[in-house]
Structure formats: structure tokens, C-alpha cells
PDB file of C-alpha atoms in Angstrom:
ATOM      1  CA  UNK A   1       0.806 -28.341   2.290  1.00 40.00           C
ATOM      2  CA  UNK A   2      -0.838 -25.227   3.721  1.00 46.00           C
ATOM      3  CA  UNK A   3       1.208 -22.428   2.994  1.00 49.00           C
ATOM      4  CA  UNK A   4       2.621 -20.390   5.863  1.00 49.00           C
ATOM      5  CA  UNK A   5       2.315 -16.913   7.524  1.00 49.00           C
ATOM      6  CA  UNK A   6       5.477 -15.856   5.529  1.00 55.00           C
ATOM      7  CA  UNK A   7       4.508 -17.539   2.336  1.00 61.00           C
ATOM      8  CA  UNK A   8       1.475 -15.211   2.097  1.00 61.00           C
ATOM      9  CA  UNK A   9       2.590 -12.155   3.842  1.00 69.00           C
ATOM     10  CA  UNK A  10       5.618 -11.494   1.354  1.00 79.00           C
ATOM     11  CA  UNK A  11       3.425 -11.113  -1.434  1.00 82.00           C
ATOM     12  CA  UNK A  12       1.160  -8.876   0.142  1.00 83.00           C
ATOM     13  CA  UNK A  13       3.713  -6.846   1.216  1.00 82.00           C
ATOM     14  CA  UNK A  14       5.311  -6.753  -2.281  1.00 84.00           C
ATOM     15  CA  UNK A  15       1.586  -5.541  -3.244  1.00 87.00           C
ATOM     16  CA  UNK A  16       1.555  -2.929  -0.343  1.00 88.00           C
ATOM     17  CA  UNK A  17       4.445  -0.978  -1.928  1.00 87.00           C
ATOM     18  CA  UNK A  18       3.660   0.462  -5.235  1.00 87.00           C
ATOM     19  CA  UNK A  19       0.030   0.194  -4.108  1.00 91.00           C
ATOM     20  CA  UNK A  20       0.031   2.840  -0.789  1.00 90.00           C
ATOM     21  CA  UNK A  21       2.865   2.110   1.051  1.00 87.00           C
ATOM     22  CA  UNK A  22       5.400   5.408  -0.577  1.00 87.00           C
ATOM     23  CA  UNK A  23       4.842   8.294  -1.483  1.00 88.00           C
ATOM     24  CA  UNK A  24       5.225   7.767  -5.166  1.00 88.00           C
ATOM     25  CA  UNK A  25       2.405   5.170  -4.691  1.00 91.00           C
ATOM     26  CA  UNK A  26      -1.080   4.270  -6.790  1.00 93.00           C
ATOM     27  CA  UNK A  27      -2.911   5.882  -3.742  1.00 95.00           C
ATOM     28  CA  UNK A  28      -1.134   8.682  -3.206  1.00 95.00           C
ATOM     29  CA  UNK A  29      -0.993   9.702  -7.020  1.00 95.00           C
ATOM     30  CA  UNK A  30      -4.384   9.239  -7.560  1.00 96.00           C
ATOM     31  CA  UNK A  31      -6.334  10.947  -4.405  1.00 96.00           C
ATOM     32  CA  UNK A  32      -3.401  13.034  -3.777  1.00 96.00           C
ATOM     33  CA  UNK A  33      -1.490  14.555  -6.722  1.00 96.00           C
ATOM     34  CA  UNK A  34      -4.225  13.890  -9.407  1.00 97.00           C
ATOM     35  CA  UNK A  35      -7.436  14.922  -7.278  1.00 97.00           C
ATOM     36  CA  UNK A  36      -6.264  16.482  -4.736  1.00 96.00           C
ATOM     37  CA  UNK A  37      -8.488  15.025  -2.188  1.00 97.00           C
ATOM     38  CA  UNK A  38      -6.185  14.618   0.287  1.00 96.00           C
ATOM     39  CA  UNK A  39      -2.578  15.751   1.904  1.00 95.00           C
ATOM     40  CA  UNK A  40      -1.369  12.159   2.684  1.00 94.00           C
ATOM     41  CA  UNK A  41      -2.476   9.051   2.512  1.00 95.00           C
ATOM     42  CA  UNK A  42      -0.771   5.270   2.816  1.00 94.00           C
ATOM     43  CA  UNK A  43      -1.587   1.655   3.177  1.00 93.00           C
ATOM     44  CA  UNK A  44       0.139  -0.728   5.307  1.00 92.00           C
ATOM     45  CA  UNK A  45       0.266  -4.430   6.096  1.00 88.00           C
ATOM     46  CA  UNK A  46       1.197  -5.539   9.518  1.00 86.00           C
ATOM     47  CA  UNK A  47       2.552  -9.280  10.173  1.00 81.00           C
ATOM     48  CA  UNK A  48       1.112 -11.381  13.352  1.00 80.00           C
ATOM     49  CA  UNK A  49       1.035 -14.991  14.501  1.00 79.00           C
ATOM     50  CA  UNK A  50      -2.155 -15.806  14.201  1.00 81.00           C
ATOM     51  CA  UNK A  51      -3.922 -12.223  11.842  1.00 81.00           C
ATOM     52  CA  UNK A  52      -2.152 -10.013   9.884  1.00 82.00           C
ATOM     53  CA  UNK A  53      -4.143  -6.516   9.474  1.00 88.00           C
ATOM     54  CA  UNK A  54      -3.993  -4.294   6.445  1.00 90.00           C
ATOM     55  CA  UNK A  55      -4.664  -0.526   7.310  1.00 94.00           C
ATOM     56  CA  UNK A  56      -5.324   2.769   4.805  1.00 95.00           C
ATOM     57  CA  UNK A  57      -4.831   6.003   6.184  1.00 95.00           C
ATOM     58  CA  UNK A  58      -5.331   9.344   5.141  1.00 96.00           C
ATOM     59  CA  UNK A  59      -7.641  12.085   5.611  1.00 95.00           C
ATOM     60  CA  UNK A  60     -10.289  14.561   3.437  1.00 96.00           C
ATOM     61  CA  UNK A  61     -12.489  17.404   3.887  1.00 96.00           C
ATOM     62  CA  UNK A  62     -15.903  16.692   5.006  1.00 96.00           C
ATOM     63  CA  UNK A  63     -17.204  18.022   1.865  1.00 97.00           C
ATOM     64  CA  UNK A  64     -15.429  15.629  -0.133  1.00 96.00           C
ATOM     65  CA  UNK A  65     -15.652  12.525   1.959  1.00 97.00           C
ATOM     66  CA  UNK A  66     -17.658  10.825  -0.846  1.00 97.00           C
ATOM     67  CA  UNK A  67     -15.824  11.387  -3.648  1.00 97.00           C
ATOM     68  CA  UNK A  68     -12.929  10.249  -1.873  1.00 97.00           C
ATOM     69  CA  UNK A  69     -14.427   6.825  -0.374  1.00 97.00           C
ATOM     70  CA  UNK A  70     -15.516   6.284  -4.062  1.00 98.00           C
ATOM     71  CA  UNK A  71     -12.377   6.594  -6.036  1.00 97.00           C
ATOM     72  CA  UNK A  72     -10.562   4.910  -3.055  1.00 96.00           C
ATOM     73  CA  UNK A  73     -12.326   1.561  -3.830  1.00 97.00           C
ATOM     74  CA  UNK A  74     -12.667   1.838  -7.257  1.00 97.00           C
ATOM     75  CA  UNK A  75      -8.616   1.941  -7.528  1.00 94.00           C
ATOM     76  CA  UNK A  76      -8.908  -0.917  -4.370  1.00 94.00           C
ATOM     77  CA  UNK A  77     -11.188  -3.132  -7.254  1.00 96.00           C
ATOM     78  CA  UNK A  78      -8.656  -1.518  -9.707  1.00 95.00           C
ATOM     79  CA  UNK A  79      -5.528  -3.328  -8.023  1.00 93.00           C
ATOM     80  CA  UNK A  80      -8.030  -6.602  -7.219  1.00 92.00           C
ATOM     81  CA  UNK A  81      -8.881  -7.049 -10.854  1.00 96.00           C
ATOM     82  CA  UNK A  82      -6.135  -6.060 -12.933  1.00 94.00           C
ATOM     83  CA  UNK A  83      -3.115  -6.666 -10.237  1.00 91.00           C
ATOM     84  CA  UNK A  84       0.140  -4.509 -10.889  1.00 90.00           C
ATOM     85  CA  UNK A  85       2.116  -3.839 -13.441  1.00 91.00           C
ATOM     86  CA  UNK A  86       5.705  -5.299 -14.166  1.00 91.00           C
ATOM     87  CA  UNK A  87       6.660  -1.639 -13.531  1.00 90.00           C
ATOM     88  CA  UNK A  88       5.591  -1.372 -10.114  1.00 88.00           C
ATOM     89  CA  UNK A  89       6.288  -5.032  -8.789  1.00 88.00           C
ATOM     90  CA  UNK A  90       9.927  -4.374 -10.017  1.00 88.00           C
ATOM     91  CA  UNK A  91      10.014  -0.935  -8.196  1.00 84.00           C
ATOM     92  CA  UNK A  92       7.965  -3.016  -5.322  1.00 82.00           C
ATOM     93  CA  UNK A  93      10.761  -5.251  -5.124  1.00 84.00           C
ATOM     94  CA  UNK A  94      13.911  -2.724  -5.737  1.00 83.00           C
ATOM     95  CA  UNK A  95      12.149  -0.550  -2.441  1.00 81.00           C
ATOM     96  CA  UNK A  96      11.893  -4.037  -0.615  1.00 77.00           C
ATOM     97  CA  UNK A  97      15.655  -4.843  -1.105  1.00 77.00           C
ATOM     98  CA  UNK A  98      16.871  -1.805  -0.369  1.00 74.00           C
ATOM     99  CA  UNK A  99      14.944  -1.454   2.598  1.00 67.00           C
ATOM    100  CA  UNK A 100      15.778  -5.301   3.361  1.00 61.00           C
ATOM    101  CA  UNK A 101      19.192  -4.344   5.809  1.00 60.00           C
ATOM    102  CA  UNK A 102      17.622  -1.855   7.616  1.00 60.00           C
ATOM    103  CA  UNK A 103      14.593  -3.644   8.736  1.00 59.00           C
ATOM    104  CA  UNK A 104      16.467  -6.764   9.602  1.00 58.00           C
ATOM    105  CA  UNK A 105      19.452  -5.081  11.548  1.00 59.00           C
ATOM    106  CA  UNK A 106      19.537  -5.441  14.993  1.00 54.00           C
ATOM    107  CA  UNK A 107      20.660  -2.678  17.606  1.00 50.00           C
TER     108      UNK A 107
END
């Protein structure tokens, strides 16, 4: 059997947190707080019927648009290759729960 929108999405998503989607994230510690490349800068993974899109944000310096792009998809083959560690998939998953209620509840 094929597997579904939602069997593929909710791992992504659990990806997309420790990855770029929080501040305490892989992207934002190492363009951010390490290099200082950038102010802000976040990932995020957006669900639709038929496409879902995955979307990194942030912004640089003209002088140091290189650098950035560079280290960017080294740590994007970093994450490809090596995948996450325990640590962040458990703190993936903790952010998803507690976030769970509030995305699902209904005004």
C-alpha cells in the first residue's frame, strides 16, 4: 500500500523541529548563534492535498551571502546523511505534543 499524505508528512514535520523550525534549532545555532550570519532564520513544512512545500527563511548581509548559502547546505547534507540525534527527535517530539492541543483546537 502507498503510504498517505499523513504517513509522510508527520515525519517530516518531526524532522522540521529540531532542524529550523525553533529557535533553539540546528539552523538557527549554527548560522545564527555560532556564525553569526544572520538575525533569524527557520524552516517550515506546509501540508497540502496534492504538494506539500518545505520553505527556509532567513536573511544575511550581501557580503556574506556565500558563506551563508555554503554552510546552509552543508548542515542541509549534514541532516540528509547523518539524520538526527535521539536528543533532538525526543525534543522534536516533546515540542510536537505540547504544541499538539493548540494546533488542533477549534475556535
Amino acid at each position: 500500500m502507498a503510504a498517505g499524505p499523513t504517513d509522510v508528512y508527520s515525519p517530516l514535520y518531526l524532522a522540521n523541529v529540531p532542524f529550523g523550525a525553533t529557535f533553539t534549532s540546528r539552523l538557527v545555532k549554527k548560522l545564527r548563534t555560532e556564525l553569526g550570519l544572520t538575525y533569524g532564520i527557520g524552516s517550515r513544512l506546509t501540508q497540502r492535498p496534492l504538494a506539500s512545500t518545505y520553505s527556509i527563511s532567513s536573511f544575511t548581509k550581501n557580503s556574506s551571502i556565500g558563506e551563508f548559502l555554503k554552510v546552509l547546505f552543508a548542515e542541509i547534507g549534514k541532516a540528509r546523511k547523518e539524520g538526527l540525534s535521539a536528543e533532538e527527535i525526543a525534543k522534536g517530539k516533546a515540542l510536537m505534543l505540547g504544541e499538539g492541543p493548540m494546533r488542533w483546537e477549534r475556535y
